[in-house]
mmCIF file of C-alpha atoms in Angstrom:
data_model
loop_
_atom_site.group_PDB
_atom_site.id
_atom_site.type_symbol
_atom_site.label_atom_id
_atom_site.label_comp_id
_atom_site.label_asym_id
_atom_site.label_seq_id
_atom_site.Cartn_x
_atom_site.Cartn_y
_atom_site.Cartn_z
ATOM 1 C CA UNK A 11 -58.827 39.494 -34.063
ATOM 2 C CA UNK A 12 -59.178 41.046 -30.587
ATOM 3 C CA UNK A 13 -56.634 43.496 -29.206
ATOM 4 C CA UNK A 14 -55.547 40.954 -26.565
ATOM 5 C CA UNK A 15 -55.032 38.225 -29.161
ATOM 6 C CA UNK A 16 -52.998 40.643 -31.283
ATOM 7 C CA UNK A 17 -50.757 41.386 -28.296
ATOM 8 C CA UNK A 18 -50.341 37.682 -27.570
ATOM 9 C CA UNK A 19 -49.447 36.999 -31.203
ATOM 10 C CA UNK A 20 -46.794 39.723 -31.058
ATOM 11 C CA UNK A 21 -44.771 37.732 -28.521
ATOM 12 C CA UNK A 22 -41.697 36.449 -30.423
ATOM 13 C CA UNK A 23 -40.389 32.889 -30.292
ATOM 14 C CA UNK A 24 -36.746 32.728 -29.215
ATOM 15 C CA UNK A 25 -34.359 29.971 -30.258
ATOM 16 C CA UNK A 26 -30.761 30.191 -29.069
ATOM 17 C CA UNK A 27 -28.174 28.054 -27.253
ATOM 18 C CA UNK A 28 -29.688 28.961 -23.877
ATOM 19 C CA UNK A 29 -33.137 27.705 -24.901
ATOM 20 C CA UNK A 30 -31.629 24.442 -26.200
ATOM 21 C CA UNK A 31 -29.736 23.912 -22.942
ATOM 22 C CA UNK A 32 -32.877 24.678 -20.935
ATOM 23 C CA UNK A 33 -34.866 22.111 -22.910
ATOM 24 C CA UNK A 34 -32.089 19.540 -22.367
ATOM 25 C CA UNK A 35 -32.303 20.190 -18.628
ATOM 26 C CA UNK A 36 -36.080 19.745 -18.605
ATOM 27 C CA UNK A 37 -35.894 16.476 -20.535
ATOM 28 C CA UNK A 38 -33.027 15.132 -18.413
ATOM 29 C CA UNK A 39 -34.802 16.162 -15.209
ATOM 30 C CA UNK A 40 -38.015 14.320 -16.076
ATOM 31 C CA UNK A 41 -35.986 11.268 -17.098
ATOM 32 C CA UNK A 42 -33.951 11.248 -13.880
ATOM 33 C CA UNK A 43 -37.003 11.844 -11.688
ATOM 34 C CA UNK A 44 -38.924 9.039 -13.392
ATOM 35 C CA UNK A 45 -36.080 6.554 -13.046
ATOM 36 C CA UNK A 46 -35.503 7.398 -9.363
ATOM 37 C CA UNK A 47 -39.185 7.246 -8.404
ATOM 38 C CA UNK A 48 -39.793 4.022 -10.322
ATOM 39 C CA UNK A 49 -36.617 2.202 -9.301
ATOM 40 C CA UNK A 50 -36.000 3.375 -5.730
ATOM 41 C CA UNK A 51 -37.107 0.913 -3.014
ATOM 42 C CA UNK A 52 -40.202 2.121 -1.174
ATOM 43 C CA UNK A 53 -38.298 2.166 2.125
ATOM 44 C CA UNK A 54 -35.517 4.348 0.693
ATOM 45 C CA UNK A 55 -37.130 7.662 1.610
ATOM 46 C CA UNK A 56 -33.988 9.646 0.843
ATOM 47 C CA UNK A 57 -34.152 8.704 -2.826
ATOM 48 C CA UNK A 58 -37.926 9.144 -2.949
ATOM 49 C CA UNK A 59 -37.711 12.689 -1.616
ATOM 50 C CA UNK A 60 -34.835 13.397 -3.981
ATOM 51 C CA UNK A 61 -36.843 12.070 -6.937
ATOM 52 C CA UNK A 62 -39.822 14.231 -5.950
ATOM 53 C CA UNK A 63 -37.560 17.270 -5.696
ATOM 54 C CA UNK A 64 -36.116 16.663 -9.169
ATOM 55 C CA UNK A 65 -39.660 16.163 -10.509
ATOM 56 C CA UNK A 66 -40.886 19.485 -9.061
ATOM 57 C CA UNK A 67 -37.736 21.164 -10.359
ATOM 58 C CA UNK A 68 -38.342 19.780 -13.859
ATOM 59 C CA UNK A 69 -41.941 21.008 -13.935
ATOM 60 C CA UNK A 70 -40.928 24.535 -12.925
ATOM 61 C CA UNK A 71 -38.031 24.463 -15.399
ATOM 62 C CA UNK A 72 -40.514 23.575 -18.123
ATOM 63 C CA UNK A 73 -42.516 26.644 -17.111
ATOM 64 C CA UNK A 74 -39.343 28.778 -17.263
ATOM 65 C CA UNK A 75 -38.431 27.317 -20.664
ATOM 66 C CA UNK A 76 -41.875 28.180 -22.064
ATOM 67 C CA UNK A 77 -41.625 31.707 -20.654
ATOM 68 C CA UNK A 78 -38.098 32.341 -21.921
ATOM 69 C CA UNK A 79 -38.715 31.042 -25.446
ATOM 70 C CA UNK A 80 -42.126 32.680 -25.845
ATOM 71 C CA UNK A 81 -43.983 29.388 -26.154
ATOM 72 C CA UNK A 82 -45.886 30.365 -23.031
ATOM 73 C CA UNK A 83 -48.171 32.451 -25.260
ATOM 74 C CA UNK A 84 -49.812 29.183 -26.322
ATOM 75 C CA UNK A 85 -50.407 28.119 -22.698
ATOM 76 C CA UNK A 86 -50.899 31.548 -21.155
ATOM 77 C CA UNK A 87 -53.733 30.369 -18.915
ATOM 78 C CA UNK A 88 -51.133 28.311 -16.981
ATOM 79 C CA UNK A 89 -48.660 31.168 -16.484
ATOM 80 C CA UNK A 90 -47.082 31.120 -12.980
ATOM 81 C CA UNK A 91 -49.109 28.041 -12.026
ATOM 82 C CA UNK A 92 -45.938 26.213 -10.955
ATOM 83 C CA UNK A 93 -44.851 28.816 -8.392
ATOM 84 C CA UNK A 94 -46.052 26.765 -5.359
ATOM 85 C CA UNK A 95 -43.778 23.918 -6.449
ATOM 86 C CA UNK A 96 -40.708 26.129 -6.011
ATOM 87 C CA UNK A 97 -41.403 26.230 -2.277
ATOM 88 C CA UNK A 98 -41.023 22.429 -2.182
ATOM 89 C CA UNK A 99 -37.400 22.420 -3.396
ATOM 90 C CA UNK A 100 -35.722 23.240 -0.081
ATOM 91 C CA UNK A 101 -37.849 21.047 2.248
ATOM 92 C CA UNK A 102 -37.642 18.043 -0.089
ATOM 93 C CA UNK A 103 -33.862 18.378 -0.356
ATOM 94 C CA UNK A 104 -33.631 18.708 3.428
ATOM 95 C CA UNK A 105 -35.780 15.607 3.943
ATOM 96 C CA UNK A 106 -33.525 13.750 1.507
ATOM 97 C CA UNK A 107 -30.407 14.722 3.487
ATOM 98 C CA UNK A 108 -32.106 13.886 6.777
ATOM 99 C CA UNK A 109 -32.954 10.364 5.697
ATOM 100 C CA UNK A 110 -29.422 9.884 4.363
ATOM 101 C CA UNK A 111 -27.805 10.603 7.727
ATOM 102 C CA UNK A 112 -30.531 9.657 10.238
ATOM 103 C CA UNK A 113 -32.505 6.899 8.470
ATOM 104 C CA UNK A 114 -35.363 7.277 10.944
ATOM 105 C CA UNK A 115 -38.780 7.831 9.318
ATOM 106 C CA UNK A 116 -40.616 11.010 10.227
ATOM 107 C CA UNK A 117 -44.308 10.910 11.155
ATOM 108 C CA UNK A 118 -46.568 11.862 8.272
ATOM 109 C CA UNK A 119 -47.765 14.993 10.069
ATOM 110 C CA UNK A 120 -44.194 16.276 10.439
ATOM 111 C CA UNK A 121 -43.552 15.789 6.717
ATOM 112 C CA UNK A 122 -46.844 17.597 6.047
ATOM 113 C CA UNK A 123 -45.650 20.556 8.125
ATOM 114 C CA UNK A 124 -42.551 20.865 5.945
ATOM 115 C CA UNK A 125 -44.689 20.879 2.810
ATOM 116 C CA UNK A 126 -47.426 23.142 4.204
ATOM 117 C CA UNK A 127 -45.934 26.506 3.046
ATOM 118 C CA UNK A 128 -46.220 25.420 -0.595
ATOM 119 C CA UNK A 129 -49.872 24.481 -0.097
ATOM 120 C CA UNK A 130 -50.633 27.738 1.718
ATOM 121 C CA UNK A 131 -49.000 29.728 -1.076
ATOM 122 C CA UNK A 132 -51.083 27.871 -3.671
ATOM 123 C CA UNK A 133 -54.263 28.677 -1.710
ATOM 124 C CA UNK A 134 -53.281 32.352 -1.544
ATOM 125 C CA UNK A 135 -53.028 32.467 -5.348
ATOM 126 C CA UNK A 136 -56.465 31.059 -6.157
ATOM 127 C CA UNK A 137 -57.517 34.587 -7.024
ATOM 128 C CA UNK A 138 -54.753 34.841 -9.616
ATOM 129 C CA UNK A 139 -55.481 31.432 -11.131
ATOM 130 C CA UNK A 140 -59.073 32.514 -11.796
ATOM 131 C CA UNK A 141 -58.124 35.878 -13.336
ATOM 132 C CA UNK A 142 -58.918 36.597 -17.008
ATOM 133 C CA UNK A 143 -56.241 36.040 -19.647
ATOM 134 C CA UNK A 144 -55.375 39.741 -19.893
ATOM 135 C CA UNK A 145 -54.088 39.767 -16.293
ATOM 136 C CA UNK A 146 -51.895 36.719 -16.913
ATOM 137 C CA UNK A 147 -50.617 38.242 -20.150
ATOM 138 C CA UNK A 148 -49.537 41.382 -18.314
ATOM 139 C CA UNK A 149 -47.842 39.338 -15.584
ATOM 140 C CA UNK A 150 -45.947 37.322 -18.187
ATOM 141 C CA UNK A 151 -44.928 40.047 -20.603
ATOM 142 C CA UNK A 152 -43.797 42.343 -17.777
ATOM 143 C CA UNK A 153 -41.057 39.888 -16.836
ATOM 144 C CA UNK A 154 -39.909 38.786 -20.298
ATOM 145 C CA UNK A 155 -41.104 41.225 -22.987
ATOM 146 C CA UNK A 156 -41.277 44.680 -21.441
ATOM 147 C CA UNK A 157 -41.332 46.352 -24.880
ATOM 148 C CA UNK A 158 -44.795 44.934 -25.661
ATOM 149 C CA UNK A 159 -47.708 47.110 -24.459
ATOM 150 C CA UNK A 160 -49.861 46.022 -21.550
ATOM 151 C CA UNK A 161 -53.314 44.605 -22.250
ATOM 152 C CA UNK A 162 -56.402 46.297 -20.913
ATOM 153 C CA UNK A 163 -57.758 44.406 -17.909
ATOM 154 C CA UNK A 164 -61.425 44.219 -16.841
ATOM 155 C CA UNK A 165 -62.641 47.025 -14.648
ATOM 156 C CA UNK A 166 -62.741 46.165 -10.972
ATOM 157 C CA UNK A 167 -59.664 43.864 -10.942
ATOM 158 C CA UNK A 168 -58.339 44.115 -7.370
ATOM 159 C CA UNK A 169 -55.105 42.038 -7.319
ATOM 160 C CA UNK A 170 -55.668 41.031 -3.701
ATOM 161 C CA UNK A 171 -53.241 38.136 -4.105
ATOM 162 C CA UNK A 172 -50.434 40.311 -5.440
ATOM 163 C CA UNK A 173 -48.667 41.102 -2.172
ATOM 164 C CA UNK A 174 -48.082 37.398 -1.535
ATOM 165 C CA UNK A 175 -47.106 36.821 -5.164
ATOM 166 C CA UNK A 176 -44.486 39.569 -4.926
ATOM 167 C CA UNK A 177 -42.943 37.709 -1.966
ATOM 168 C CA UNK A 178 -42.590 34.357 -3.790
ATOM 169 C CA UNK A 179 -38.931 34.668 -4.767
ATOM 170 C CA UNK A 180 -37.962 35.911 -1.308
ATOM 171 C CA UNK A 181 -39.924 33.099 0.331
ATOM 172 C CA UNK A 182 -37.964 30.689 -1.880
ATOM 173 C CA UNK A 183 -34.695 32.340 -0.862
ATOM 174 C CA UNK A 184 -35.677 32.210 2.821
ATOM 175 C CA UNK A 185 -36.585 28.535 2.480
ATOM 176 C CA UNK A 186 -33.171 27.681 1.052
ATOM 177 C CA UNK A 187 -31.445 29.673 3.792
ATOM 178 C CA UNK A 188 -33.401 28.046 6.631
ATOM 179 C CA UNK A 189 -33.311 24.490 5.315
ATOM 180 C CA UNK A 190 -29.687 24.872 4.270
ATOM 181 C CA UNK A 191 -28.813 25.815 7.856
ATOM 182 C CA UNK A 192 -30.888 22.936 9.251
ATOM 183 C CA UNK A 193 -29.199 20.502 6.862
ATOM 184 C CA UNK A 194 -25.733 21.742 7.793
ATOM 185 C CA UNK A 195 -26.441 21.413 11.538
ATOM 186 C CA UNK A 196 -27.914 17.956 11.047
ATOM 187 C CA UNK A 197 -24.895 16.893 9.003
ATOM 188 C CA UNK A 198 -22.453 18.316 11.528
ATOM 189 C CA UNK A 199 -24.084 16.525 14.444
ATOM 190 C CA UNK A 200 -24.234 13.164 12.653
ATOM 191 C CA UNK A 201 -20.843 13.310 10.925
ATOM 192 C CA UNK A 202 -18.961 11.659 13.802
ATOM 193 C CA UNK A 203 -20.933 8.455 13.342
ATOM 194 C CA UNK A 204 -20.468 8.175 9.584
ATOM 195 C CA UNK A 205 -17.470 5.848 9.581
ATOM 196 C CA UNK A 206 -15.767 5.049 6.295
ATOM 197 C CA UNK A 207 -17.325 4.259 2.899
ATOM 198 C CA UNK A 208 -17.219 0.652 1.819
ATOM 199 C CA UNK A 209 -14.415 -0.483 -0.421
ATOM 200 C CA UNK A 210 -15.265 0.118 -4.065
ATOM 201 C CA UNK A 211 -18.049 2.598 -3.324
ATOM 202 C CA UNK A 212 -17.172 5.719 -5.308
ATOM 203 C CA UNK A 213 -20.053 7.855 -4.082
ATOM 204 C CA UNK A 214 -21.352 6.826 -0.689
ATOM 205 C CA UNK A 215 -24.559 8.227 0.755
ATOM 206 C CA UNK A 216 -22.462 10.565 2.901
ATOM 207 C CA UNK A 217 -20.609 11.937 -0.114
ATOM 208 C CA UNK A 218 -23.936 12.306 -1.876
ATOM 209 C CA UNK A 219 -25.196 14.176 1.187
ATOM 210 C CA UNK A 220 -22.215 16.542 1.009
ATOM 211 C CA UNK A 221 -23.052 17.093 -2.635
ATOM 212 C CA UNK A 222 -26.599 18.047 -1.620
ATOM 213 C CA UNK A 223 -25.256 20.500 0.980
ATOM 214 C CA UNK A 224 -23.027 22.144 -1.619
ATOM 215 C CA UNK A 225 -26.064 22.360 -3.917
ATOM 216 C CA UNK A 226 -27.926 24.192 -1.139
ATOM 217 C CA UNK A 227 -25.085 26.703 -0.785
ATOM 218 C CA UNK A 228 -24.617 27.318 -4.502
ATOM 219 C CA UNK A 229 -28.371 27.615 -5.084
ATOM 220 C CA UNK A 230 -28.689 30.173 -2.307
ATOM 221 C CA UNK A 231 -25.820 32.274 -3.691
ATOM 222 C CA UNK A 232 -27.027 32.150 -7.293
ATOM 223 C CA UNK A 233 -30.628 32.983 -6.374
ATOM 224 C CA UNK A 234 -29.474 35.968 -4.343
ATOM 225 C CA UNK A 235 -27.434 37.302 -7.272
ATOM 226 C CA UNK A 236 -30.242 36.745 -9.797
ATOM 227 C CA UNK A 237 -32.957 38.261 -7.598
ATOM 228 C CA UNK A 238 -30.895 41.369 -6.931
ATOM 229 C CA UNK A 239 -29.933 41.750 -10.601
ATOM 230 C CA UNK A 240 -33.319 41.100 -12.255
ATOM 231 C CA UNK A 241 -36.858 42.236 -11.629
ATOM 232 C CA UNK A 242 -39.684 39.710 -11.641
ATOM 233 C CA UNK A 243 -38.620 36.456 -13.372
ATOM 234 C CA UNK A 244 -36.254 37.949 -15.944
ATOM 235 C CA UNK A 245 -33.183 36.024 -14.747
ATOM 236 C CA UNK A 246 -34.813 32.684 -14.053
ATOM 237 C CA UNK A 247 -33.186 31.137 -17.136
ATOM 238 C CA UNK A 248 -29.838 31.323 -15.322
ATOM 239 C CA UNK A 249 -31.316 29.290 -12.486
ATOM 240 C CA UNK A 250 -32.564 26.766 -15.066
ATOM 241 C CA UNK A 251 -29.049 26.436 -16.493
ATOM 242 C CA UNK A 252 -27.753 25.808 -12.967
ATOM 243 C CA UNK A 253 -30.317 23.068 -12.415
ATOM 244 C CA UNK A 254 -29.191 21.515 -15.694
ATOM 245 C CA UNK A 255 -25.672 21.298 -14.261
ATOM 246 C CA UNK A 256 -27.029 19.778 -11.022
ATOM 247 C CA UNK A 257 -29.174 17.238 -12.883
ATOM 248 C CA UNK A 258 -26.340 16.291 -15.211
ATOM 249 C CA UNK A 259 -23.867 15.808 -12.359
ATOM 250 C CA UNK A 260 -26.446 13.698 -10.500
ATOM 251 C CA UNK A 261 -26.922 11.491 -13.557
ATOM 252 C CA UNK A 262 -23.152 11.056 -13.813
ATOM 253 C CA UNK A 263 -23.017 10.135 -10.112
ATOM 254 C CA UNK A 264 -25.762 7.535 -10.506
ATOM 255 C CA UNK A 265 -24.203 6.071 -13.641
ATOM 256 C CA UNK A 266 -20.768 5.868 -12.012
ATOM 257 C CA UNK A 267 -22.291 3.705 -9.280
ATOM 258 C CA UNK A 268 -24.103 1.439 -11.719
ATOM 259 C CA UNK A 269 -23.377 -2.239 -11.188
ATOM 260 C CA UNK A 270 -22.667 -2.514 -14.913
ATOM 261 C CA UNK A 271 -19.252 -1.071 -14.123
ATOM 262 C CA UNK A 272 -18.512 -3.415 -11.234
ATOM 263 C CA UNK A 273 -16.234 -6.398 -11.737
ATOM 264 C CA UNK A 274 -18.696 -8.720 -10.048
ATOM 265 C CA UNK A 275 -21.476 -7.970 -12.523
ATOM 266 C CA UNK A 276 -20.470 -10.709 -14.980
ATOM 267 C CA UNK A 277 -19.478 -13.037 -12.144
ATOM 268 C CA UNK A 278 -22.712 -12.819 -10.154
ATOM 269 C CA UNK A 279 -23.951 -16.401 -9.953
ATOM 270 C CA UNK A 280 -27.534 -15.300 -9.492
ATOM 271 C CA UNK A 281 -27.596 -13.653 -12.900
ATOM 272 C CA UNK A 282 -27.678 -17.052 -14.560
ATOM 273 C CA UNK A 283 -29.541 -18.920 -11.864
ATOM 274 C CA UNK A 284 -32.845 -20.476 -12.863
ATOM 275 C CA UNK A 285 -34.261 -20.053 -9.359
ATOM 276 C CA UNK A 286 -35.130 -16.826 -7.594
ATOM 277 C CA UNK A 287 -32.848 -16.241 -4.584
ATOM 278 C CA UNK A 288 -34.555 -15.617 -1.248
ATOM 279 C CA UNK A 289 -35.026 -12.032 -0.118
ATOM 280 C CA UNK A 290 -32.796 -10.779 2.686
ATOM 281 C CA UNK A 291 -32.949 -7.549 4.665
ATOM 282 C CA UNK A 292 -30.509 -5.603 6.800
ATOM 283 C CA UNK A 293 -32.631 -6.428 9.827
ATOM 284 C CA UNK A 294 -32.184 -10.150 9.118
ATOM 285 C CA UNK A 295 -28.410 -9.696 8.878
ATOM 286 C CA UNK A 296 -28.345 -7.789 12.143
ATOM 287 C CA UNK A 297 -30.390 -10.455 13.891
ATOM 288 C CA UNK A 298 -27.829 -13.116 12.991
ATOM 289 C CA UNK A 299 -24.643 -11.049 13.232
ATOM 290 C CA UNK A 300 -25.786 -9.508 16.522
ATOM 291 C CA UNK A 301 -25.837 -12.863 18.294
ATOM 292 C CA UNK A 302 -22.848 -13.066 20.628
ATOM 293 C CA UNK A 303 -22.123 -16.648 19.693
ATOM 294 C CA UNK A 304 -21.599 -15.461 16.115
ATOM 295 C CA UNK A 305 -19.545 -12.265 16.359
ATOM 296 C CA UNK A 306 -17.543 -13.377 19.416
ATOM 297 C CA UNK A 307 -16.031 -16.157 17.357
ATOM 298 C CA UNK A 308 -12.767 -15.236 15.579
ATOM 299 C CA UNK A 309 -13.997 -17.514 12.782
ATOM 300 C CA UNK A 310 -17.036 -15.331 12.049
ATOM 301 C CA UNK A 311 -17.029 -14.801 8.291
ATOM 302 C CA UNK A 312 -19.093 -13.468 5.426
ATOM 303 C CA UNK A 313 -19.453 -17.017 4.126
ATOM 304 C CA UNK A 314 -20.767 -18.290 7.475
ATOM 305 C CA UNK A 315 -23.287 -15.448 7.722
ATOM 306 C CA UNK A 316 -24.500 -16.064 4.161
ATOM 307 C CA UNK A 317 -24.780 -19.808 4.787
ATOM 308 C CA UNK A 318 -26.931 -19.174 7.870
ATOM 309 C CA UNK A 319 -29.302 -17.067 5.740
ATOM 310 C CA UNK A 320 -29.220 -19.460 2.786
ATOM 311 C CA UNK A 321 -27.960 -16.887 0.245
ATOM 312 C CA UNK A 322 -24.800 -16.262 -1.757
ATOM 313 C CA UNK A 323 -22.039 -14.256 0.033
ATOM 314 C CA UNK A 324 -22.076 -11.721 -2.819
ATOM 315 C CA UNK A 325 -25.636 -10.727 -1.935
ATOM 316 C CA UNK A 326 -24.791 -10.302 1.741
ATOM 317 C CA UNK A 327 -21.714 -8.233 0.896
ATOM 318 C CA UNK A 328 -23.665 -6.039 -1.535
ATOM 319 C CA UNK A 329 -26.450 -5.423 0.998
ATOM 320 C CA UNK A 330 -23.964 -4.421 3.702
ATOM 321 C CA UNK A 331 -22.123 -2.115 1.296
ATOM 322 C CA UNK A 332 -25.307 -0.421 0.110
ATOM 323 C CA UNK A 333 -27.064 -0.063 3.461
ATOM 324 C CA UNK A 334 -24.196 0.695 5.853
ATOM 325 C CA UNK A 335 -21.431 2.194 3.676
ATOM 326 C CA UNK A 336 -19.056 -0.313 5.270
ATOM 327 C CA UNK A 337 -17.779 -3.794 4.532
ATOM 328 C CA UNK A 338 -18.424 -7.067 6.359
ATOM 329 C CA UNK A 339 -15.598 -6.513 8.854
ATOM 330 C CA UNK A 340 -16.947 -3.071 9.760
ATOM 331 C CA UNK A 341 -20.411 -4.576 10.163
ATOM 332 C CA UNK A 342 -19.332 -7.358 12.551
ATOM 333 C CA UNK A 343 -16.744 -5.236 14.369
ATOM 334 C CA UNK A 344 -19.455 -2.763 15.339
ATOM 335 C CA UNK A 345 -21.028 -5.484 17.514
ATOM 336 C CA UNK A 346 -17.651 -6.557 18.876
ATOM 337 C CA UNK A 347 -16.662 -3.011 19.828
ATOM 338 C CA UNK A 348 -20.032 -2.339 21.442
ATOM 339 C CA UNK A 349 -19.611 -5.420 23.647
ATOM 340 C CA UNK A 350 -15.952 -4.566 24.312
ATOM 341 C CA UNK A 351 -16.926 -1.093 25.551
ATOM 342 C CA UNK A 352 -19.291 -2.649 28.074
ATOM 343 C CA UNK A 353 -16.702 -5.182 29.245
ATOM 344 C CA UNK A 354 -13.958 -2.566 29.563
ATOM 345 C CA UNK A 355 -15.954 -0.725 32.223
ATOM 346 C CA UNK A 356 -17.620 -3.772 33.826
ATOM 347 C CA UNK A 357 -16.316 -4.944 37.251
ATOM 348 C CA UNK A 358 -16.992 -8.506 36.084
ATOM 349 C CA UNK A 359 -14.159 -8.299 33.550
ATOM 350 C CA UNK A 360 -11.738 -6.149 35.566
ATOM 351 C CA UNK A 361 -9.394 -9.097 35.968
ATOM 352 C CA UNK A 362 -8.805 -9.240 32.193
ATOM 353 C CA UNK A 363 -6.256 -7.178 30.297
ATOM 354 C CA UNK A 364 -7.377 -4.954 27.418
ATOM 355 C CA UNK A 365 -5.909 -7.421 24.951
ATOM 356 C CA UNK A 366 -7.794 -10.291 26.613
ATOM 357 C CA UNK A 367 -11.061 -8.388 26.384
ATOM 358 C CA UNK A 368 -10.368 -7.803 22.703
ATOM 359 C CA UNK A 369 -9.871 -11.512 22.158
ATOM 360 C CA UNK A 370 -12.990 -12.312 24.209
ATOM 361 C CA UNK A 371 -15.176 -10.380 21.750
ATOM 362 C CA UNK A 372 -13.692 -11.997 18.651
ATOM 363 C CA UNK A 373 -10.508 -10.126 17.668
ATOM 364 C CA UNK A 374 -7.513 -12.255 16.779
ATOM 365 C CA UNK A 375 -4.856 -9.782 17.912
ATOM 366 C CA UNK A 376 -4.281 -6.666 19.969
ATOM 367 C CA UNK A 377 -3.464 -4.599 16.874
ATOM 368 C CA UNK A 378 -6.689 -5.520 15.070
ATOM 369 C CA UNK A 379 -8.692 -4.729 18.228
ATOM 370 C CA UNK A 380 -7.058 -1.319 18.677
ATOM 371 C CA UNK A 381 -7.446 -0.457 14.997
ATOM 372 C CA UNK A 382 -11.136 -1.380 14.938
ATOM 373 C CA UNK A 383 -11.745 0.388 18.273
ATOM 374 C CA UNK A 384 -10.200 3.633 17.035
ATOM 375 C CA UNK A 385 -12.209 3.426 13.813
ATOM 376 C CA UNK A 386 -15.512 2.887 15.616
ATOM 377 C CA UNK A 387 -15.028 5.027 18.764
ATOM 378 C CA UNK A 388 -12.407 7.581 17.727
ATOM 379 C CA UNK A 389 -9.958 6.772 20.548
ATOM 380 C CA UNK A 390 -7.994 3.841 21.955
ATOM 381 C CA UNK A 391 -9.469 1.429 24.534
ATOM 382 C CA UNK A 392 -7.187 2.953 27.191
ATOM 383 C CA UNK A 393 -8.383 6.476 26.414
ATOM 384 C CA UNK A 394 -11.959 5.255 26.459
ATOM 385 C CA UNK A 395 -11.554 3.791 29.933
ATOM 386 C CA UNK A 396 -9.991 7.016 31.219
ATOM 387 C CA UNK A 397 -12.866 9.052 29.774
ATOM 388 C CA UNK A 398 -15.341 6.924 31.744
ATOM 389 C CA UNK A 399 -13.372 7.274 34.972
ATOM 390 C CA UNK A 400 -12.292 3.631 35.053
ATOM 391 C CA UNK A 401 -8.627 2.906 36.000
#
């Protein structure tokens, strides 16, 4: 047996409650990531980026689990190979939040710019990846088993990659700080247009976005404490336990929104239908609902919209709830209020009272018009006219 092999064999295997919790987090993370990536619609980029982030997190947590328990001695050649993935956490979470609140796809080259630091870090570590096993043993044991002697490394080892490697945890911390700030500013700017969650939606995309922002803040604080308190990777198991809590809470959030717990699940007529219902999209709904002859009518209804599209009203209602975080009335009233705003400041309609303009765009009463206007615009029609300089 060589001296290096003897040193590797001396690494103990640790089994304790922390290792069991870490393994649970790894398993749950891979499960959640797989479900999200397989089930999320291809056009739902927020969920896709979130699934990728959870996947990268699970891979690095597996690395941390192997290091903490000592099982890494059986895969020592792969030690620290997941470090580049850690630099994807913050940008992927930011991209998730961005698509939740903006819903405007980014060009591929912009997304590539956000992911470039991880690739550049990986390229800078090619020298480490090709190092002999003794170098990787020393890097591993120094962080987790300081009492074990160092292995003798080949003469001429230069460690040219080391200065970048030593910066990895601080680059990760900087990434969370920068992207956390960007996410907060983005959220703050878009928050006025969020409106209200749809009835029956426990966790809307905006609440989920707030949850992601809180995760940014807590992650930043915990990483700062761990990095100050521990050298190298000695405290990474605490970060793994935190990610277990994040993954578990995310699973609970997803399960709580499952349609299995909705009253309409057993009543959905399409569940027992022998024919496949036609596909509908939000764009198709907007094309119909956005026609003035539809939303200007006080008789505009969910049933009429569904009949025009040839689908069941439940499907239209569900699509509106999921895609807009509002109900049918919010959806149609958005078109009515937009037209009302134009008519309130148009000389062509100056002869009409505010109430008459409300009725002209489809509202049955003055009170319903004012209520919807305040909800959509944030002020009354009178205040809106004053803000535009119209008497």
